[in-house]
Amino acid sequence: MSDVQDASRHVQELASRGVRFVRLLYPDLHGIARGKLIPLEELPEAAAHGVAFATGIMFTDLHHQYLGAPDPGIPDFRAVPDLSTLRVPAWDPSVAWCLTCLHRYQDDDRYELDPRAILSRVVQRYRAHGLEPVIGPELEFYLLVPNGAGQYERYFRTLSPVYTTGPLSDPRGFVRVLLARVEDSGLHPRSAFSEYGRGQFEVNLRHGAALDAADRTFLYKTLVKECAAEFGFVATFIGKPWNDDEGSGFHVHVSCSDDAGNNRFADDSTDDGLSQLAHHFCAGVLTHLPAIMAFLNPTINAYRRIAARGLVPRYANWGLDNRFALLRIPPERGSATRIEVRIGDGAANPYLAFAAVLAAGLDGIERQLPSPPPIVGFPDDLPECERGAEIPADLQASCRALAADATLVAALGQPLIDAYLLLKQSELDRYARWVSDWELAEYVPWL
Ligand code: GLU
Ligand code: MG
């Protein structure tokens, strides 16, 4: 069946369920959901020709500045619905959601800045080895109350809400509504609860094949922000929204299965229950960590979460069920054997973060890199030579490491790296010129 026939069949079926519009969506490089709302009848046309967007969207920073694209004239790309991702959220059955694949107009290749295509390409390389990367995302976020003057207050103020559920730590019942929506949109939530911070929550999504997991993470983050907006809140995934509360992480659990569905990171004949493949994967991630940090910790703010010394790793190391290790091996084995990458910040674009982690791990697998010994205990108590390498201290250092990492550049593509670094440099330049409230409070009284 052609895409157009398939789309026409979907139109009939969706119309009979009361759907009137389709929300076509794709992630920009920040991971923000961009797209257009189209009448349902337009879906076959969109499937045949795509819906046009200016490539400038991929070169626009969060301060509303267009930074200049390499293509003269800012040509269009077309977003073609990926009909396998169509879903009708139960709370608003008049609007279906559909992710898209981005293409240029002159050929059928995927647009080189399409984050979904970049992740798919890395996954294809695993498949060439008979492996399917599987990812389980864990995301924390804060719910804030805007005060109308451009500032935010806490949604919840009492200490120690951690691991509670219900109205004592969520007086407006936000999490219940959110969890229902996450479930009703097929994003497969596993659990939701209050985290350590006041007004901080965590929802875990079921693991799945890497692209599916990234799609669900992307839609989930969109849903959290939109659901919060309906309540009059602002939800944020940035790593360190408060000076006096815990940061928000994006923990990424990774494993690899083979064609028969066996977890190839497991090996019950070894002392630690991990296969050589798992060790090579760890070694690859640790080797390329400075570069992948640019995607896992993509903001200036992200490095404050790391510096604050909460439950956040600060050295490139791994450990068995050790929360202070950057790569933690959770205690389950057999089919649940996995590697938890704990350094990520909630603000990361899930497609680019997964693509970077998987590309780094694959380099370890392909070159059969040996993993260092695991750390035991608290890293700062260990001699310097056993702790693991220092990680980049700020966004500038991560961006430099990314630009210099030929393996990562080749895996994600030079056009993506150039566009991404252009966006990040704009952030860094604007930040370098900005006078902050800290400077006024620190210096003005006496200097
Ligand atoms: N909030 C911590 C972080 O910033 C993680 C806490 C946890 O282990 O769930 O990564
Ligand atoms: Mg947590």
XYZ file of C-alpha atoms and ligand atoms in Angstrom:
458
model
C 0.000 0.000 0.000
C 1.379 3.455 -0.856
C 1.730 6.109 1.834
C -1.127 8.045 0.276
C -3.454 5.019 0.281
C -2.405 4.277 3.809
C -3.120 7.904 4.797
C -6.568 7.765 3.133
C -7.388 4.622 5.075
C -6.325 6.379 8.283
C -8.500 9.409 7.415
C -11.623 7.228 7.210
C -10.839 5.404 10.399
C -9.909 8.557 12.336
C -12.958 10.466 11.057
C -15.201 7.683 12.355
C -13.590 8.217 15.791
C -14.334 11.955 15.763
C -10.832 13.184 14.812
C -10.888 16.523 12.939
C -7.252 17.632 12.936
C -3.788 16.136 12.901
C -0.948 17.701 14.780
C 2.181 17.041 12.700
C 5.243 17.247 14.934
C 9.024 17.070 14.777
C 11.808 17.983 17.218
C 14.055 20.945 16.456
C 17.662 20.759 17.654
C 16.685 21.946 21.144
C 14.155 19.098 21.316
C 11.192 21.487 21.158
C 8.089 20.178 19.386
C 7.553 22.190 16.207
C 4.946 21.461 13.582
C 1.598 22.415 12.110
C -2.011 21.541 12.775
C -3.733 20.296 9.625
C -7.361 19.344 8.925
C -7.717 15.555 8.833
C -8.605 15.593 5.106
C -5.179 17.083 4.349
C -3.368 14.001 5.647
C -3.116 12.132 2.279
C -1.730 15.283 0.623
C 0.782 15.673 3.446
C 1.752 11.988 3.079
C 2.288 12.478 -0.663
C 4.228 15.749 -0.640
C 5.032 16.662 2.949
C 4.284 19.931 4.707
C 6.750 22.792 4.207
C 8.862 24.468 6.892
C 11.750 26.905 6.554
C 15.116 25.304 7.355
C 15.733 28.461 9.419
C 13.888 26.798 12.307
C 16.964 24.628 12.876
C 19.149 27.738 13.131
C 17.031 29.776 15.526
C 18.139 30.094 19.133
C 15.915 30.331 22.184
C 16.335 34.100 22.223
C 14.423 34.278 18.938
C 17.539 34.983 16.899
C 18.065 33.487 13.474
C 21.767 32.685 13.326
C 22.201 32.191 9.587
C 21.915 28.908 7.704
C 24.539 27.493 5.335
C 21.926 27.297 2.527
C 21.411 30.650 0.842
C 17.797 31.803 0.750
C 16.609 29.633 3.676
C 15.010 26.887 1.560
C 12.159 24.726 2.812
C 12.262 21.180 4.062
C 9.175 18.996 4.000
C 7.787 17.094 6.970
C 6.222 13.816 5.866
C 3.902 12.115 8.388
C 5.313 8.896 9.826
C 1.957 7.113 9.939
C 3.295 4.414 12.260
C 3.384 7.098 14.989
C -0.250 8.272 14.654
C -2.022 8.399 18.011
C -5.281 9.858 19.277
C -4.973 11.163 22.842
C -8.085 10.085 24.728
C -8.544 13.415 26.532
C -8.865 15.359 23.260
C -10.053 12.910 20.611
C -10.559 15.647 18.004
C -6.799 15.998 17.439
C -4.534 13.106 16.406
C -0.765 13.449 16.901
C 1.706 12.275 14.284
C 5.493 12.516 14.138
C 7.131 13.304 10.843
C 10.230 12.478 8.799
C 12.033 15.527 7.399
C 13.279 15.692 3.804
C 14.680 18.358 1.541
C 12.648 19.110 -1.586
C 15.226 18.135 -4.186
C 15.648 14.470 -3.198
C 14.241 11.687 -1.058
C 17.111 11.603 1.418
C 16.341 12.550 4.990
C 17.189 16.136 5.917
C 20.628 16.018 7.539
C 19.385 17.954 10.613
C 16.369 15.714 11.296
C 17.077 14.407 14.826
C 14.895 11.330 14.223
C 16.925 10.459 11.121
C 20.232 10.950 12.950
C 19.206 8.527 15.700
C 17.853 6.027 13.136
C 21.192 6.051 11.333
C 23.092 5.122 14.499
C 20.546 2.362 15.208
C 21.108 0.977 11.680
C 24.800 0.574 12.474
C 23.898 -1.560 15.514
C 21.594 -3.668 13.330
C 24.493 -4.353 11.002
C 26.074 -6.091 14.030
C 22.846 -8.024 14.742
C 22.076 -5.775 17.738
C 19.014 -3.733 18.675
C 19.687 -0.949 21.207
C 16.985 -0.714 23.873
C 16.486 2.387 26.031
C 14.515 3.120 29.196
C 14.190 6.859 29.937
C 13.847 8.337 33.419
C 13.122 12.051 33.578
C 12.749 14.448 36.477
C 11.082 17.849 36.264
C 9.900 20.695 38.463
C 6.501 22.275 38.526
C 6.682 26.044 39.024
C 4.087 28.733 39.543
C 4.750 31.856 37.440
C 4.287 35.015 39.516
C 3.421 37.208 36.522
C 6.618 39.264 36.814
C 8.821 36.830 34.881
C 9.744 34.913 38.023
C 8.694 31.569 39.411
C 7.699 30.260 42.796
C 7.615 26.710 44.075
C 4.501 24.640 43.442
C 5.149 22.870 46.733
C 7.190 24.203 49.681
C 7.399 21.572 52.414
C 10.623 19.582 52.784
C 10.859 15.832 52.181
C 8.187 15.062 49.587
C 10.417 12.306 48.167
C 8.652 9.058 47.172
C 5.229 10.357 48.139
C 2.173 10.196 45.922
C -1.132 12.007 46.353
C -2.420 15.392 47.486
C 0.043 16.053 50.326
C 2.843 16.733 47.852
C 0.622 17.430 44.824
C -2.298 19.473 46.158
C -3.758 20.257 42.721
C -3.698 16.630 41.510
C -1.406 17.398 38.581
C 0.408 14.062 38.524
C -2.796 12.025 38.335
C -3.991 13.974 35.308
C -0.561 13.815 33.712
C -0.140 10.072 34.236
C -3.569 9.405 32.709
C -2.629 11.462 29.652
C 0.753 9.797 29.297
C -0.941 6.409 29.441
C -3.817 7.398 27.143
C -1.369 8.547 24.492
C 0.416 5.204 24.423
C 3.649 6.515 25.922
C 3.825 3.533 28.320
C 4.490 5.082 31.728
C 5.729 2.740 34.459
C 5.460 4.946 37.545
C 5.141 8.533 38.764
C 6.081 10.029 42.138
C 7.380 13.094 43.940
C 11.170 13.295 43.786
C 13.569 14.695 46.345
C 13.064 18.376 45.491
C 10.056 20.430 46.538
C 7.695 20.391 43.578
C 9.946 17.959 41.696
C 8.416 14.889 40.064
C 9.607 11.885 38.141
C 7.825 9.717 35.609
C 9.511 6.617 34.232
C 8.653 5.331 30.784
C 8.856 1.677 29.759
C 11.997 0.700 27.864
C 11.784 0.120 24.131
C 13.732 0.209 20.871
C 15.806 3.394 20.721
C 13.738 5.381 18.195
C 10.456 4.409 19.823
C 11.876 5.346 23.242
C 13.067 8.703 21.886
C 9.689 9.382 20.231
C 7.876 8.626 23.491
C 10.307 10.732 25.537
C 9.895 13.651 23.141
C 6.088 13.431 23.212
C 6.128 12.940 26.968
C 8.160 16.108 27.555
C 5.822 18.022 25.257
C 2.843 16.649 27.129
C 4.247 17.587 30.557
C 4.870 21.167 29.463
C 1.455 21.468 27.838
C -0.423 19.822 30.684
C 1.341 22.171 33.135
C 0.355 25.170 31.003
C -3.306 24.080 31.189
C -3.032 24.063 34.984
C -1.443 27.549 34.946
C 1.960 26.100 35.907
C 5.282 26.009 34.146
C 7.032 22.632 34.037
C 10.770 22.648 33.492
C 13.241 19.869 32.803
C 16.319 22.114 33.134
C 18.895 20.568 35.420
C 19.095 23.174 38.154
C 16.127 25.537 38.429
C 16.699 26.205 42.162
C 19.857 26.954 44.108
C 18.478 25.312 47.227
C 16.964 22.124 45.841
C 18.018 18.987 44.003
C 18.669 19.060 40.240
C 16.678 17.250 37.560
C 18.346 14.398 35.741
C 17.614 12.439 32.584
C 18.826 8.934 33.378
C 19.164 6.766 30.301
C 19.074 2.982 30.770
C 20.641 1.154 27.826
C 20.870 -2.474 26.798
C 21.187 -4.347 23.522
C 19.196 -7.335 22.365
C 19.942 -9.731 19.536
C 17.599 -10.954 16.795
C 16.185 -13.602 19.143
C 15.415 -10.956 21.791
C 18.191 -12.019 24.179
C 19.789 -9.271 26.250
C 23.373 -9.208 24.984
C 24.637 -7.153 27.934
C 23.941 -10.146 30.218
C 26.331 -13.041 30.769
C 25.656 -15.223 33.798
C 29.036 -16.940 33.464
C 30.987 -13.819 34.502
C 31.596 -12.523 38.038
C 29.645 -9.314 37.512
C 26.965 -10.865 35.257
C 27.939 -8.519 32.426
C 29.034 -9.541 28.945
C 32.172 -8.342 27.191
C 29.848 -6.375 24.916
C 28.523 -4.446 27.917
C 32.069 -3.678 29.032
C 33.023 -2.450 25.557
C 29.912 -0.277 25.510
C 30.862 1.273 28.880
C 34.397 1.893 27.654
C 33.117 3.626 24.519
C 30.791 5.927 26.474
C 33.537 6.833 28.966
C 36.037 7.467 26.146
C 33.715 9.877 24.345
C 32.082 11.353 27.419
C 33.442 14.918 27.035
C 31.888 15.126 23.548
C 28.559 13.498 24.362
C 28.176 15.845 27.343
C 27.363 18.601 24.811
C 24.141 16.696 24.056
C 23.453 15.198 27.475
C 24.040 18.533 29.238
C 23.113 21.045 26.570
C 22.674 24.254 28.558
C 24.744 26.658 30.642
C 22.474 25.781 33.568
C 23.114 22.012 33.261
C 26.612 22.310 34.728
C 25.288 23.892 37.938
C 23.408 20.645 38.644
C 26.680 18.747 38.317
C 28.707 21.245 40.373
C 26.105 21.210 43.178
C 27.226 17.721 44.204
C 23.827 16.161 44.620
C 23.146 12.636 43.375
C 25.032 13.529 40.209
C 28.274 11.994 38.935
C 31.326 14.209 38.451
C 33.873 11.758 37.041
C 33.910 9.466 34.024
C 33.620 6.093 35.747
C 31.332 3.119 36.193
C 30.207 1.057 39.163
C 27.963 -1.780 40.242
C 24.757 -0.386 41.747
C 26.589 2.798 42.756
C 24.520 5.998 42.484
C 27.643 8.152 42.385
C 29.040 6.366 39.351
C 28.440 7.986 35.982
C 27.523 4.593 34.532
C 25.586 2.677 37.148
C 24.853 -0.996 36.614
C 21.501 -1.543 38.370
C 21.335 -4.814 40.362
C 18.955 -6.736 38.064
C 20.538 -9.251 35.697
C 19.330 -11.604 32.997
C 16.867 -9.915 30.628
C 16.877 -6.733 32.774
C 20.668 -6.238 32.605
C 21.373 -2.640 31.623
C 23.692 0.323 31.930
C 22.261 3.500 33.448
C 23.885 6.686 32.138
C 23.298 9.130 35.032
C 24.953 12.323 33.875
C 22.178 13.559 31.543
C 20.169 16.698 32.214
C 16.407 16.873 31.679
C 16.850 19.593 29.052
C 18.593 17.227 26.610
C 17.048 16.577 23.191
C 16.302 12.834 23.610
C 17.045 11.973 19.968
C 20.463 13.616 19.966
C 21.276 12.397 23.479
C 20.452 8.774 22.584
C 22.260 9.042 19.232
C 25.398 10.385 20.944
C 25.403 7.775 23.744
C 24.785 4.925 21.297
C 27.434 6.147 18.847
C 29.968 6.365 21.676
C 29.059 2.890 22.963
C 29.260 1.466 19.456
C 32.781 2.790 19.044
C 33.722 0.876 22.204
C 32.061 -2.256 20.776
C 33.647 -1.958 17.332
C 37.124 -1.284 18.703
C 36.619 -3.754 21.580
C 37.799 -1.167 24.100
C 38.461 -2.549 27.606
C 36.495 -0.953 30.457
C 38.474 0.398 33.439
C 37.964 -1.266 36.857
C 34.626 -0.307 38.479
C 34.686 2.262 41.277
C 33.607 1.130 44.717
C 32.208 3.678 47.179
C 32.136 7.441 46.994
C 34.433 8.703 44.194
C 35.814 11.646 46.158
C 37.104 9.228 48.814
C 39.158 7.323 46.228
C 42.708 8.170 45.158
C 42.672 10.482 42.142
C 43.930 7.750 39.792
C 40.932 5.503 40.640
C 38.105 8.046 40.474
C 37.851 8.376 36.736
C 38.658 11.351 34.541
C 37.253 14.790 35.279
C 34.339 15.694 33.050
C 33.854 19.025 31.248
C 33.049 21.746 33.766
C 30.895 23.859 31.487
C 29.083 24.006 28.176
C 32.001 25.669 26.417
C 34.313 22.771 27.334
C 31.769 20.168 26.177
C 31.233 21.977 22.884
C 34.991 22.114 22.275
C 35.254 18.397 23.005
C 32.385 17.653 20.617
C 33.950 19.651 17.783
C 37.211 17.719 18.282
C 35.703 14.204 18.498
C 35.982 12.774 14.977
C 34.017 9.627 15.882
C 31.022 11.579 17.151
C 31.182 14.066 14.286
C 31.177 11.227 11.741
C 28.351 9.375 13.504
C 26.012 12.356 13.828
C 27.174 14.187 10.698
C 29.169 17.395 10.270
C 26.075 19.457 9.300
C 24.360 18.548 12.572
C 27.465 19.293 14.642
C 27.952 22.666 12.906
C 24.319 23.705 13.371
C 24.238 22.549 16.984
C 27.467 24.324 17.901
C 26.211 27.512 16.223
C 23.150 27.462 18.489
C 25.189 26.707 21.587
C 27.794 29.382 20.809
C 25.012 31.932 20.571
C 23.853 30.941 24.054
C 27.404 31.130 25.390
C 28.063 34.538 23.821
C 24.864 36.072 25.107
C 25.474 34.618 28.547
C 29.025 36.005 28.679
C 27.602 39.512 28.264
C 24.713 39.185 30.726
C 24.980 40.727 34.203
C 23.310 38.363 36.681
C 21.571 38.958 40.001
C 24.377 37.008 41.723
C 26.933 39.616 40.657
C 24.843 42.463 41.995
C 24.199 40.693 45.305
C 27.862 39.687 45.681
C 29.689 42.825 44.654
C 27.503 45.889 44.836
C 27.290 46.243 48.647
C 31.071 46.604 49.145
C 32.789 47.051 45.810
N 17.986 14.302 40.945
C 19.203 13.565 40.720
C 19.906 14.107 39.481
O 20.010 15.275 39.373
C 18.962 12.084 40.600
C 18.237 11.438 41.732
C 17.967 9.962 41.455
O 18.878 9.163 41.613
O 16.857 9.650 41.005
O 20.348 13.407 38.624
Mg 15.080 10.190 40.242
